[in-house]
Coordinates of N, CA and C in Angstrom, one line a residue:
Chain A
X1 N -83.9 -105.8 -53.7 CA -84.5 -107.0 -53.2 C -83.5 -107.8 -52.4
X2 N -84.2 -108.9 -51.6 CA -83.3 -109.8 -51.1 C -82.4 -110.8 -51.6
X3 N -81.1 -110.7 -51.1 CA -79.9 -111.5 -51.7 C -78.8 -111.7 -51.1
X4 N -78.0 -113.0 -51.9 CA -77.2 -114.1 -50.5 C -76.0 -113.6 -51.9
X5 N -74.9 -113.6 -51.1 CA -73.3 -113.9 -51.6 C -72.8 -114.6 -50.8
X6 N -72.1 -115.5 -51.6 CA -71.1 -116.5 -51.3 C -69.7 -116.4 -51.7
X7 N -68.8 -117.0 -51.2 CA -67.1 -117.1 -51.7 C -67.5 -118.1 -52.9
X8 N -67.0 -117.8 -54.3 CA -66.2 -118.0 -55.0 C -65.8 -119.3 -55.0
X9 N -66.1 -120.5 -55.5 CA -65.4 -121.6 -55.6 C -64.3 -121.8 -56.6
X10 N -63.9 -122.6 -57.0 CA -63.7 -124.0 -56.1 C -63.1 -124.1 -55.0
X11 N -63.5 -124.3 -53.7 CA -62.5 -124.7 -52.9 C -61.6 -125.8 -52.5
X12 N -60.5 -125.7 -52.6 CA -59.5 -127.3 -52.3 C -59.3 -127.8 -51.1
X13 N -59.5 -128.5 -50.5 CA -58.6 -128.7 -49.1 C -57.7 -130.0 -48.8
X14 N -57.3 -130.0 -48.2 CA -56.8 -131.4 -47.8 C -57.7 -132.1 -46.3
X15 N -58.0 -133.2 -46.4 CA -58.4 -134.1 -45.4 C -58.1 -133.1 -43.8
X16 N -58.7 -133.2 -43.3 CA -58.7 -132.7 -42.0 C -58.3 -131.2 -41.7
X17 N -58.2 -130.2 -43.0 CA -58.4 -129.2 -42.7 C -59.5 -128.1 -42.0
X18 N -59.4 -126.8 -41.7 CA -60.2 -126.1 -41.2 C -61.3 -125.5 -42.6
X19 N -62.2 -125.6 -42.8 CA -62.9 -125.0 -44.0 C -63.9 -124.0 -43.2
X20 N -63.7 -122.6 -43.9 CA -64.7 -121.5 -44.0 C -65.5 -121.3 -45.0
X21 N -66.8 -121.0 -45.4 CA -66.7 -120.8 -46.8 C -67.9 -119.4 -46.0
X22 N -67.8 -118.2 -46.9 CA -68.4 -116.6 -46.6 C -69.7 -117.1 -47.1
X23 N -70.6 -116.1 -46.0 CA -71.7 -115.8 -47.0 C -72.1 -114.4 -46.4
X24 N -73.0 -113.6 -46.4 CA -73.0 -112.7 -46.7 C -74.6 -112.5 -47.4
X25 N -75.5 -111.1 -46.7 CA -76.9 -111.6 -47.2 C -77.4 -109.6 -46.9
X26 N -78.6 -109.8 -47.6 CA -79.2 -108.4 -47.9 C -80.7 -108.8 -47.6
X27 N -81.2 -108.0 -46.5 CA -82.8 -108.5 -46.9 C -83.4 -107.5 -46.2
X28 N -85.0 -107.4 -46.4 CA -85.7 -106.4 -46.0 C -86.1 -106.4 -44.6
X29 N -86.4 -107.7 -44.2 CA -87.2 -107.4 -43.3 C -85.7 -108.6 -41.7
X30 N -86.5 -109.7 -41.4 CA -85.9 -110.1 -40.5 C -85.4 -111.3 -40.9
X31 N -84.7 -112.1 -41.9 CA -85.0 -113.2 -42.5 C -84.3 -114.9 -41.7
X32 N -85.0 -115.4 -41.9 CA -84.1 -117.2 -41.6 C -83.3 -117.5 -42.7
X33 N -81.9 -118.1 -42.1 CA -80.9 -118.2 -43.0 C -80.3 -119.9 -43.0
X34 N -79.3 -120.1 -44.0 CA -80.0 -121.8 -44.3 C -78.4 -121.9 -45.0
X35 N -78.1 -123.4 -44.6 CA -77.2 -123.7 -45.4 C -77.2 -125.5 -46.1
X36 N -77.3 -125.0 -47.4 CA -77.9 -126.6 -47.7 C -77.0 -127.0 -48.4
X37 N -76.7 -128.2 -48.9 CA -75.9 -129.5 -49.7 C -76.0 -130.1 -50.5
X38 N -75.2 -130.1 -51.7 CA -75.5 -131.0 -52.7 C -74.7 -131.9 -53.1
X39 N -74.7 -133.3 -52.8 CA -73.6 -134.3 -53.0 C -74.0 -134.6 -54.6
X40 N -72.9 -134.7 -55.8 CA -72.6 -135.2 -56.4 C -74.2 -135.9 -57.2
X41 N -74.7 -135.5 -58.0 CA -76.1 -136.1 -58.8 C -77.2 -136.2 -58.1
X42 N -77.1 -135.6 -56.8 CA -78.1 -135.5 -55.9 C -78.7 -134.1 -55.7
X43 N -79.8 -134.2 -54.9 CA -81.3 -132.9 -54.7 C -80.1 -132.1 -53.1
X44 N -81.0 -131.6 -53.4 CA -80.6 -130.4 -52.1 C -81.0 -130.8 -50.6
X45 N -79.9 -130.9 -49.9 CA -80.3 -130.8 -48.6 C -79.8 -129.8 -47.6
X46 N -81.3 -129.9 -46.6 CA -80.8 -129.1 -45.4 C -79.4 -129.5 -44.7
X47 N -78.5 -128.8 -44.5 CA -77.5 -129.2 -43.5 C -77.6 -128.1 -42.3
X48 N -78.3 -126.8 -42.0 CA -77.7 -126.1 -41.0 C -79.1 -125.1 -41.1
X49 N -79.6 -124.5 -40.1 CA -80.2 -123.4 -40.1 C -79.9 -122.3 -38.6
X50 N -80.7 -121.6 -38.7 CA -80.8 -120.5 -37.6 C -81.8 -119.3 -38.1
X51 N -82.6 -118.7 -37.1 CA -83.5 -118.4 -36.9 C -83.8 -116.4 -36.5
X52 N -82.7 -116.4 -35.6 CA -82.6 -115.1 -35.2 C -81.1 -115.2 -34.6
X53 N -81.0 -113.7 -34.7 CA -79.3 -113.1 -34.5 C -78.7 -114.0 -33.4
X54 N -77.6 -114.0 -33.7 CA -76.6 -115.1 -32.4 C -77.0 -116.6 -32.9
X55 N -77.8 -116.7 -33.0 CA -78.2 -118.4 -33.0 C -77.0 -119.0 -34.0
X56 N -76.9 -120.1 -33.2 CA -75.6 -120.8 -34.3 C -76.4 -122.5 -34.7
X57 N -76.4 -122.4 -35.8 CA -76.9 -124.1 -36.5 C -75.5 -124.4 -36.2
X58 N -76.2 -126.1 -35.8 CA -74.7 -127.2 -36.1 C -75.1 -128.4 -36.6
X59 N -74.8 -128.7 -37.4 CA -75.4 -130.3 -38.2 C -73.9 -130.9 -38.6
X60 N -73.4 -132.1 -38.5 CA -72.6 -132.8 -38.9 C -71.2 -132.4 -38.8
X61 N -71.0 -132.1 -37.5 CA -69.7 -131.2 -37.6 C -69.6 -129.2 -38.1
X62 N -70.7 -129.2 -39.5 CA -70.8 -128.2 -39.6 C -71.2 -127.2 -38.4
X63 N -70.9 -125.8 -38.4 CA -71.5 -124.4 -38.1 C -72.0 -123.8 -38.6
X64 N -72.6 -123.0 -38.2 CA -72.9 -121.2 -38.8 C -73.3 -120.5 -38.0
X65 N -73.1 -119.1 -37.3 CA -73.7 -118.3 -36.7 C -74.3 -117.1 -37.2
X66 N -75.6 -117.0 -36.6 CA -76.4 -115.6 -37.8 C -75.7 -114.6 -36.7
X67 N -75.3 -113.7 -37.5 CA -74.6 -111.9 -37.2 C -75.3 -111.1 -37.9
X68 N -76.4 -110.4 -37.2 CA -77.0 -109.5 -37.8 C -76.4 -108.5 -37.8
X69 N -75.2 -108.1 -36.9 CA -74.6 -107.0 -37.1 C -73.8 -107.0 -38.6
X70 N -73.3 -108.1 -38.9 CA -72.7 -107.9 -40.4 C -73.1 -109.1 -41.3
X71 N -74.5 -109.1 -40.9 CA -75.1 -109.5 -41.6 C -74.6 -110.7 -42.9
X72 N -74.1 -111.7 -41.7 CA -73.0 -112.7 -42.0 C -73.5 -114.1 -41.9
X73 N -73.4 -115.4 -42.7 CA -73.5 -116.5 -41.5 C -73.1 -117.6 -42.5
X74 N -71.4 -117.5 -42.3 CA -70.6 -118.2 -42.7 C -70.2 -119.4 -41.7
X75 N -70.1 -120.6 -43.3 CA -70.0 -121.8 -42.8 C -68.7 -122.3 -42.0
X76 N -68.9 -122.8 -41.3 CA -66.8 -123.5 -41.0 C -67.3 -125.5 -40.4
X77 N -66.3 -125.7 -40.4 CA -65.7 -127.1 -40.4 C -64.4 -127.5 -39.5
X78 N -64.3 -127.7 -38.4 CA -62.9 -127.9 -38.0 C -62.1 -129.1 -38.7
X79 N -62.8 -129.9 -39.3 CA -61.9 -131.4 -40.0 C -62.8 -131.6 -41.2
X80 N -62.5 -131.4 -42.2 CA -63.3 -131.8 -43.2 C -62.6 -133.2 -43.5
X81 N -63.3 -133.9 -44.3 CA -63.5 -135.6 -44.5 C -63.5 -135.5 -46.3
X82 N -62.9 -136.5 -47.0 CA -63.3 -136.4 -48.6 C -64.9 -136.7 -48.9
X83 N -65.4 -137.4 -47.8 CA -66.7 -137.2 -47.8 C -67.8 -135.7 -47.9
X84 N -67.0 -134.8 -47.7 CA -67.7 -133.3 -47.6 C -67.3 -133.0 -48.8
X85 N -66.9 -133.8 -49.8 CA -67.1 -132.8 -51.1 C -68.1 -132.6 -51.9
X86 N -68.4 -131.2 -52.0 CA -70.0 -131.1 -52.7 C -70.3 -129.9 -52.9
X87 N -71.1 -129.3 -53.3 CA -71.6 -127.7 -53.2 C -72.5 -127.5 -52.6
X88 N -71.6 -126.3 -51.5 CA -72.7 -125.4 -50.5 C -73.5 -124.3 -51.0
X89 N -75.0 -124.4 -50.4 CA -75.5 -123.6 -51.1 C -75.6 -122.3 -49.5
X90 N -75.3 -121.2 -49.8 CA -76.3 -120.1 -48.4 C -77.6 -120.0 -49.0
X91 N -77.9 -119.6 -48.0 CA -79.9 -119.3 -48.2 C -80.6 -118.8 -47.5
X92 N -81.7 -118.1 -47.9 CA -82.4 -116.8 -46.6 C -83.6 -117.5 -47.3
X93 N -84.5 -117.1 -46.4 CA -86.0 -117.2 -46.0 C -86.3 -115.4 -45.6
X94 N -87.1 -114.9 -46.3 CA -87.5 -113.2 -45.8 C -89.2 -112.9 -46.3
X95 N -89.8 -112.4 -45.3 CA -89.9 -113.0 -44.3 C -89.6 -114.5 -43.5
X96 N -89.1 -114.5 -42.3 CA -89.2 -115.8 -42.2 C -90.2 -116.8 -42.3
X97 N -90.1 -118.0 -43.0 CA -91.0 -118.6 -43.3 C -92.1 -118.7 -44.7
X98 N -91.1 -117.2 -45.3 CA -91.6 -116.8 -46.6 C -92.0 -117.8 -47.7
X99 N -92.8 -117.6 -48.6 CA -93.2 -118.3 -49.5 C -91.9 -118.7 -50.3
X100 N -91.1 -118.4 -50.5 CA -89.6 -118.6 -51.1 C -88.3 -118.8 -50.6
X101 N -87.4 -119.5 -50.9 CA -86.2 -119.2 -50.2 C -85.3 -118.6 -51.5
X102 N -84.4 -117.7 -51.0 CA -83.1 -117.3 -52.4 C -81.6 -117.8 -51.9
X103 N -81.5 -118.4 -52.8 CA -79.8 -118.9 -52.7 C -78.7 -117.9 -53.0
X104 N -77.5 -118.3 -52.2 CA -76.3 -117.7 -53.3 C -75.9 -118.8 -54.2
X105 N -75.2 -118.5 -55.1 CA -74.6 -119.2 -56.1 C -73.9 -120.4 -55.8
X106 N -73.5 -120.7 -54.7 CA -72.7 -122.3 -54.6 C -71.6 -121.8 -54.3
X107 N -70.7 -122.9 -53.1 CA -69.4 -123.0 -53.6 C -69.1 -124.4 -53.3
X108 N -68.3 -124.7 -54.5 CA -68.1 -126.2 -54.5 C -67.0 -126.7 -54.1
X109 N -66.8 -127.6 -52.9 CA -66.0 -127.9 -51.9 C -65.2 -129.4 -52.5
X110 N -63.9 -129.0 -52.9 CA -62.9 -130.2 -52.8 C -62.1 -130.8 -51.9
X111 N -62.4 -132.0 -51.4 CA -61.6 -132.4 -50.5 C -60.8 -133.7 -50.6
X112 N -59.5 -133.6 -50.6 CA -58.7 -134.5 -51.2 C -57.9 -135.2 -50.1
X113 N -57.8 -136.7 -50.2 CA -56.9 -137.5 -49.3 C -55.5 -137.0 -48.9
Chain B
X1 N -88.2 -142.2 -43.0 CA -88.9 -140.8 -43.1 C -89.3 -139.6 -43.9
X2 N -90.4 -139.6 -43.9 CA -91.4 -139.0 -45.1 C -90.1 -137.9 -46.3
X3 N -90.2 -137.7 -47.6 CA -89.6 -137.0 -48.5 C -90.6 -137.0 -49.6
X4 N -89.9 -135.7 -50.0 CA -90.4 -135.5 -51.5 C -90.0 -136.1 -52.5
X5 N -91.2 -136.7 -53.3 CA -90.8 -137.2 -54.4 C -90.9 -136.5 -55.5
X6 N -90.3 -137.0 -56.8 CA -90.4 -136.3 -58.6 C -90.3 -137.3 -59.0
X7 N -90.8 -137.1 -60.1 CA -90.6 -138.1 -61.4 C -91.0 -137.5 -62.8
X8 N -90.2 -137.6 -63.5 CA -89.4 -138.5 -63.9 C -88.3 -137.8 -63.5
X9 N -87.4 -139.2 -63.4 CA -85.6 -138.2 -62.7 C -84.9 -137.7 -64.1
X10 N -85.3 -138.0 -65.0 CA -84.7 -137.6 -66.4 C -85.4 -137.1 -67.0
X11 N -86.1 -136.4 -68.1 CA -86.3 -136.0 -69.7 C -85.7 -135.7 -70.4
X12 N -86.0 -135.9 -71.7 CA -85.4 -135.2 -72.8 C -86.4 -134.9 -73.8
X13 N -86.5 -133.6 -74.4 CA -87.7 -133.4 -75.3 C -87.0 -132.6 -76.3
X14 N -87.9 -132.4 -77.2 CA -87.7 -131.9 -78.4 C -88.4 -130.3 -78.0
X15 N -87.2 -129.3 -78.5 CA -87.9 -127.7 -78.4 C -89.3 -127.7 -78.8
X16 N -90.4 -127.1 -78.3 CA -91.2 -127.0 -78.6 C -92.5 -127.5 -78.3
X17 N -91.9 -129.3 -77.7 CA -92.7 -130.0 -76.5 C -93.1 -129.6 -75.3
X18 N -94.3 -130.3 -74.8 CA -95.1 -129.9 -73.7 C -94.5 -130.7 -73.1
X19 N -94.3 -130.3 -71.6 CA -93.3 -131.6 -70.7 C -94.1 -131.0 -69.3
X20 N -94.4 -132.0 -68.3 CA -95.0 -132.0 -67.1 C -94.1 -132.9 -66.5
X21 N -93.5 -132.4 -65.6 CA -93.1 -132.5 -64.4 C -93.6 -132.8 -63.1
X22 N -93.4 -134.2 -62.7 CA -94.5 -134.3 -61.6 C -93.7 -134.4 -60.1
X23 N -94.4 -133.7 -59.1 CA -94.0 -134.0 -57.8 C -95.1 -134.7 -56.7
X24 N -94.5 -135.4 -55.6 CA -95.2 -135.8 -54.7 C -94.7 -135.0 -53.1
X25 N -95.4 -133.8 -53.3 CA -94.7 -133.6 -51.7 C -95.1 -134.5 -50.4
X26 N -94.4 -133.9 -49.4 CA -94.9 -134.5 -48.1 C -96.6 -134.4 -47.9
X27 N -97.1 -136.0 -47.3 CA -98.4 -135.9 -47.1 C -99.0 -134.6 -46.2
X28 N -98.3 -134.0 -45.4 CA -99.5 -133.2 -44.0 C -98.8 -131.5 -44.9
X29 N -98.2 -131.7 -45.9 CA -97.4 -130.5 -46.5 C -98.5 -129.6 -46.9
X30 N -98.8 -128.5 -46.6 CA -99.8 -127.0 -47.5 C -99.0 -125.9 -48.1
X31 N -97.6 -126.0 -48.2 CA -96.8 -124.8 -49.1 C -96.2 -125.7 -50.3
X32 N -96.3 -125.1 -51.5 CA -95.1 -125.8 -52.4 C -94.3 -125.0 -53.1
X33 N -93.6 -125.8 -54.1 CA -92.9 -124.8 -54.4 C -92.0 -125.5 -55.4
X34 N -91.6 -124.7 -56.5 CA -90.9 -125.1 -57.9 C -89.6 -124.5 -58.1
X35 N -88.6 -124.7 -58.1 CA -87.0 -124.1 -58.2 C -86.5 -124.5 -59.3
X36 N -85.4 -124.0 -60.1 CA -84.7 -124.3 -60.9 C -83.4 -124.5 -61.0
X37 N -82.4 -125.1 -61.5 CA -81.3 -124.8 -61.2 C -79.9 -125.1 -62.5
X38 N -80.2 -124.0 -63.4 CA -79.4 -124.6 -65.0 C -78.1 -124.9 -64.3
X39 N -77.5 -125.9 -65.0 CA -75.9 -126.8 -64.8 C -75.3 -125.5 -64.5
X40 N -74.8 -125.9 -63.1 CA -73.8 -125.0 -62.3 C -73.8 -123.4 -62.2
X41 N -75.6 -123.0 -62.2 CA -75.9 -122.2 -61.4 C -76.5 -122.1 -60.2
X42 N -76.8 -121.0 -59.7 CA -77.4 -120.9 -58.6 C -78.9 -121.7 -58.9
X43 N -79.7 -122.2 -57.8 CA -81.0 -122.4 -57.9 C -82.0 -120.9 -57.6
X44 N -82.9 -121.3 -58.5 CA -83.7 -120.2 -58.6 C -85.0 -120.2 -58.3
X45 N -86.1 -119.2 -57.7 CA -87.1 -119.7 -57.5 C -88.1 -119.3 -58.6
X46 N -89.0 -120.1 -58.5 CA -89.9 -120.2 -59.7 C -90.9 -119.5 -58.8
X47 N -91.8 -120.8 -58.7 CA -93.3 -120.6 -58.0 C -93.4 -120.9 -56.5
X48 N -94.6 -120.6 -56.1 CA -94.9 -121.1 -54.8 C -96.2 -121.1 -54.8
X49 N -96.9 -122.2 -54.2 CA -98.7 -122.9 -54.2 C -99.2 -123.1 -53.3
X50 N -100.2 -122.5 -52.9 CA -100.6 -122.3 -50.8 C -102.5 -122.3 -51.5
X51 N -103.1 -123.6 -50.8 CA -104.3 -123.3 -51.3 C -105.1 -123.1 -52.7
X52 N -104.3 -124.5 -53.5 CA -104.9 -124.1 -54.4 C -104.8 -123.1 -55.5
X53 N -103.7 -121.9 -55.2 CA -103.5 -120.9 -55.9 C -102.4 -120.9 -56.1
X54 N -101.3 -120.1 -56.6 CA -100.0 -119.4 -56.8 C -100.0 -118.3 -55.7
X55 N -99.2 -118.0 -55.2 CA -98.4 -117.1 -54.1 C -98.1 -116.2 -54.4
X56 N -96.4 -116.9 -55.2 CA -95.5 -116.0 -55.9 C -95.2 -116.2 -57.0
X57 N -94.5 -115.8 -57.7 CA -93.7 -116.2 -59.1 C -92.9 -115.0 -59.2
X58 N -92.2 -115.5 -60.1 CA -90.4 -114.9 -60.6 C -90.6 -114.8 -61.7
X59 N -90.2 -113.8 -62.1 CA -90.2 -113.3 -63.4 C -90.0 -114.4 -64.8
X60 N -89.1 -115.2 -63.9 CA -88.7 -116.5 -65.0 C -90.3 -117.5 -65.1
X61 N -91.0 -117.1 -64.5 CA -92.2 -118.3 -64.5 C -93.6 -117.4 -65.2
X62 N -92.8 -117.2 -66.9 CA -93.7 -116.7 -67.8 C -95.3 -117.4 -68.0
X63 N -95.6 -117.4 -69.4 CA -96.9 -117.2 -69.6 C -96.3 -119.4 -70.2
X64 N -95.2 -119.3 -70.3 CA -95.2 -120.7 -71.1 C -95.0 -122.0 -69.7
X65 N -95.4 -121.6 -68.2 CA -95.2 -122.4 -67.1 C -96.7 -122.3 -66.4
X66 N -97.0 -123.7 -66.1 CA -98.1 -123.8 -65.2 C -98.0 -125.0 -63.9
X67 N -99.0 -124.5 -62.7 CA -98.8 -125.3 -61.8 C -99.8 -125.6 -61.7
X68 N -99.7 -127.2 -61.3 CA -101.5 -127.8 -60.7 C -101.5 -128.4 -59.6
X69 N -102.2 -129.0 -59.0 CA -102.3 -129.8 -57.9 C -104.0 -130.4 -58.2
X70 N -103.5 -131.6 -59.1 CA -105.0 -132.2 -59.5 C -105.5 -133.1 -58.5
X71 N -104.6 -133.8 -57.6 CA -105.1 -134.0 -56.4 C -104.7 -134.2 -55.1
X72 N -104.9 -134.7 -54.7 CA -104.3 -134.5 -53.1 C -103.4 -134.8 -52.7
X73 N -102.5 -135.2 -53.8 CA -101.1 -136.0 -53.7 C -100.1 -135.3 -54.7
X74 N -100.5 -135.3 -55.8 CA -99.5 -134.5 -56.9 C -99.2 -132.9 -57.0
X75 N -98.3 -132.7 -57.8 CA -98.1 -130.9 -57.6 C -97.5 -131.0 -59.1
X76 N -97.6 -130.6 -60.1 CA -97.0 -130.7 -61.2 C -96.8 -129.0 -61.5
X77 N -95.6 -129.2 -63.0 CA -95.2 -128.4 -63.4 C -94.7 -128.3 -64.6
X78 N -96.0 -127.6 -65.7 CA -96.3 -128.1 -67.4 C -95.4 -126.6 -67.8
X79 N -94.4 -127.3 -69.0 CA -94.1 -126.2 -69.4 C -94.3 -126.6 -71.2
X80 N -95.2 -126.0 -71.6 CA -96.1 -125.2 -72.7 C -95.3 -125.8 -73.8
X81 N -94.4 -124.9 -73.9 CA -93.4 -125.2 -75.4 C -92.5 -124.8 -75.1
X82 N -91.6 -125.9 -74.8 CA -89.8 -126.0 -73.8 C -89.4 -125.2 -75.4
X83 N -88.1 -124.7 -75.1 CA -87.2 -124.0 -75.6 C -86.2 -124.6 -74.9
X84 N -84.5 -124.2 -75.7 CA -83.5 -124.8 -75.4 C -82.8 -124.4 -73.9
X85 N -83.2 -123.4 -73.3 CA -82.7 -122.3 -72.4 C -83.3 -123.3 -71.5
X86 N -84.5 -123.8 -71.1 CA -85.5 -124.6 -70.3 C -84.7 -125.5 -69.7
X87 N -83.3 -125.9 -70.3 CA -83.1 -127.1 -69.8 C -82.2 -127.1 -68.5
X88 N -82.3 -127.9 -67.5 CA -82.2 -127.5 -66.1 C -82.4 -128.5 -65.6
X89 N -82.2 -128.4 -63.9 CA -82.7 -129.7 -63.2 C -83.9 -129.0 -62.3
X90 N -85.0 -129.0 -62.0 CA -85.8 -128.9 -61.3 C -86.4 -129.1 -60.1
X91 N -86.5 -128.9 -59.3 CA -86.6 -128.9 -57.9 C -88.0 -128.7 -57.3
X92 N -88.7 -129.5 -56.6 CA -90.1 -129.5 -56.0 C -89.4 -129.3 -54.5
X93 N -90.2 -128.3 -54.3 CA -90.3 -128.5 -52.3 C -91.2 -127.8 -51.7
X94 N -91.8 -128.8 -50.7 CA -93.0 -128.6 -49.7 C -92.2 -128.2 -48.0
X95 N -93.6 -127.8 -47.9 CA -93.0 -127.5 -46.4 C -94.7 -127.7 -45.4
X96 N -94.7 -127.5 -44.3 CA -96.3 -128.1 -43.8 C -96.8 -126.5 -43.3
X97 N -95.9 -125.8 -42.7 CA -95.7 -124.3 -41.7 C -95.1 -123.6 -42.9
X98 N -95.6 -122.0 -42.6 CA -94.0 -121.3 -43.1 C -93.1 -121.1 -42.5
X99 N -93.3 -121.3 -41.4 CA -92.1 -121.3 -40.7 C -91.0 -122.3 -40.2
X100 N -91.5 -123.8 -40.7 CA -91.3 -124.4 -40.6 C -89.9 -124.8 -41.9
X101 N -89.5 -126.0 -41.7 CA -88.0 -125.9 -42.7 C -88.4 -126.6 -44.2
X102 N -88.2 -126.4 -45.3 CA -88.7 -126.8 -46.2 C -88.2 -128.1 -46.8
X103 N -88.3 -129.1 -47.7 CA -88.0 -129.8 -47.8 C -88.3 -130.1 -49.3
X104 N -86.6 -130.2 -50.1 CA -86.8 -130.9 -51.5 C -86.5 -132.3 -51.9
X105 N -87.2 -132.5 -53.3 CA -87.0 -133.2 -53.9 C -85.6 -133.6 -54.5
X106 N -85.8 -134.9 -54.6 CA -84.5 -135.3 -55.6 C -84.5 -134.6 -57.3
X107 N -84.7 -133.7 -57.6 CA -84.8 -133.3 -58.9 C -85.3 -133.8 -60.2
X108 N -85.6 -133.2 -61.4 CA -86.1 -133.6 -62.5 C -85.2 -133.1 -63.2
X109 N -84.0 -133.7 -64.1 CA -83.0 -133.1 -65.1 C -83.9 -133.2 -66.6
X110 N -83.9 -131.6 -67.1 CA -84.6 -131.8 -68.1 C -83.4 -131.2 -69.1
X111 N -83.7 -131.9 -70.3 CA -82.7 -131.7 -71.3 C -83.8 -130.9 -73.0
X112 N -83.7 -130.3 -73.1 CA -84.1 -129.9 -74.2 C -83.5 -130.1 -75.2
X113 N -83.7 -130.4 -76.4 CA -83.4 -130.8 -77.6 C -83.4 -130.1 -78.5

């Protein structure tokens, strides 16, 4: 079946570093991939999508580019802020627009002054 | 601008209790949809509701989970006789297209007793 891996948290950073965080996905058919956020006692939000191969989401400084070739579409950050601390979720849509979305596991982003 | 609502943002019940979970998706919304997410796991998918019916379900969305939409506003999600395992934060999200981007709720943290 269809399925998202992520890197392994916790991640640390300092203020204005470069952050990557992997993702990594399995699916049957053609799927939309998603990268959503969860600040601290809060619901899930969209931060990023893309639709078909090459496409790159950008929301709030964030990236991600879908690579169907390796079937990739890891997050990055040129300056992270202590405001970005929180857990990223990856996520596919298969078919696109499918009755479901499936997550990977989280990785939860530390970012320290 | 328009969001999904839940309520109650807390429960806590006693194993064994019936507990309904209510959601308000977006007004022009026709997909829904029920996710899970036990403390510091991945979120998971439950159900999905297109017309009045069920779509999909997940193996996790036994014989002791039900979905309604009693009216043109609410989307609820009764679970029969909670067990301790049940307890989780909950997640409603609508979307209006499938193709379209989906959108969640602020959660329902349920605690079982």
């Amino acid at each position: 079946g269809d399925s998202v891996t992520q890197m392994e948290g916790p991640v640390t950073l300092s203020e204005e570093a470069f952050l990557t965080i992997n993702c990594t996905y399995t699916a049957t058919g053609y799927p939309s991939l998603f990268w959503y956020v969860q600040y601290p006692g809060e619901g899930l939000q969209l931060l990023l999508k893309a639709t078909k191969a090459d496409d790159k989401g950008s929301n709030k400084g964030f990236e991600a580019t879908y690579r169907k070739e390796t079937t990739s579409f890891h997050l990055e950050k040129g300056s992270v802020q202590v405001s970005d601390s929180a857990v990223y979720f990856c996520a596919l849509s298969d078919p696109p627009g499918g009755f479901k979305t499936i997550f990977g596991a989280g990785t939860r982003l530390f970012v320290k002054a | 601008e328009p969001e999904v609502t839940q309520t109650p943002s807390h429960q806590v019940t006693q194993m064994g209790q019936e507990v309904i979970l209510r959601c308000v998706p977006i007004s022009n919304h026709l997909y829904f949809y029920w996710y899970r997410q036990i403390l510091g796991q991945k979120v998971e998918f439950l159900v999905s509701f297109y017309n009045n019916e069920i779509s999909e379900k997940s193996e996790i969305f036994d014989d002791q989970f039900s979905v309604e939409r009693p009216d043109g506003s609410n989307f609820t999600l009764k679970i029969r006789s909670t067990k301790l395992e049940d307890s989780a934060m909950y997640f409603c999200a609508s979307k209006r297209q499938p193709q379209e981007t989906q959108y969640f709720g602020p959660g329902t943290r349920l605690l079982v007793l």
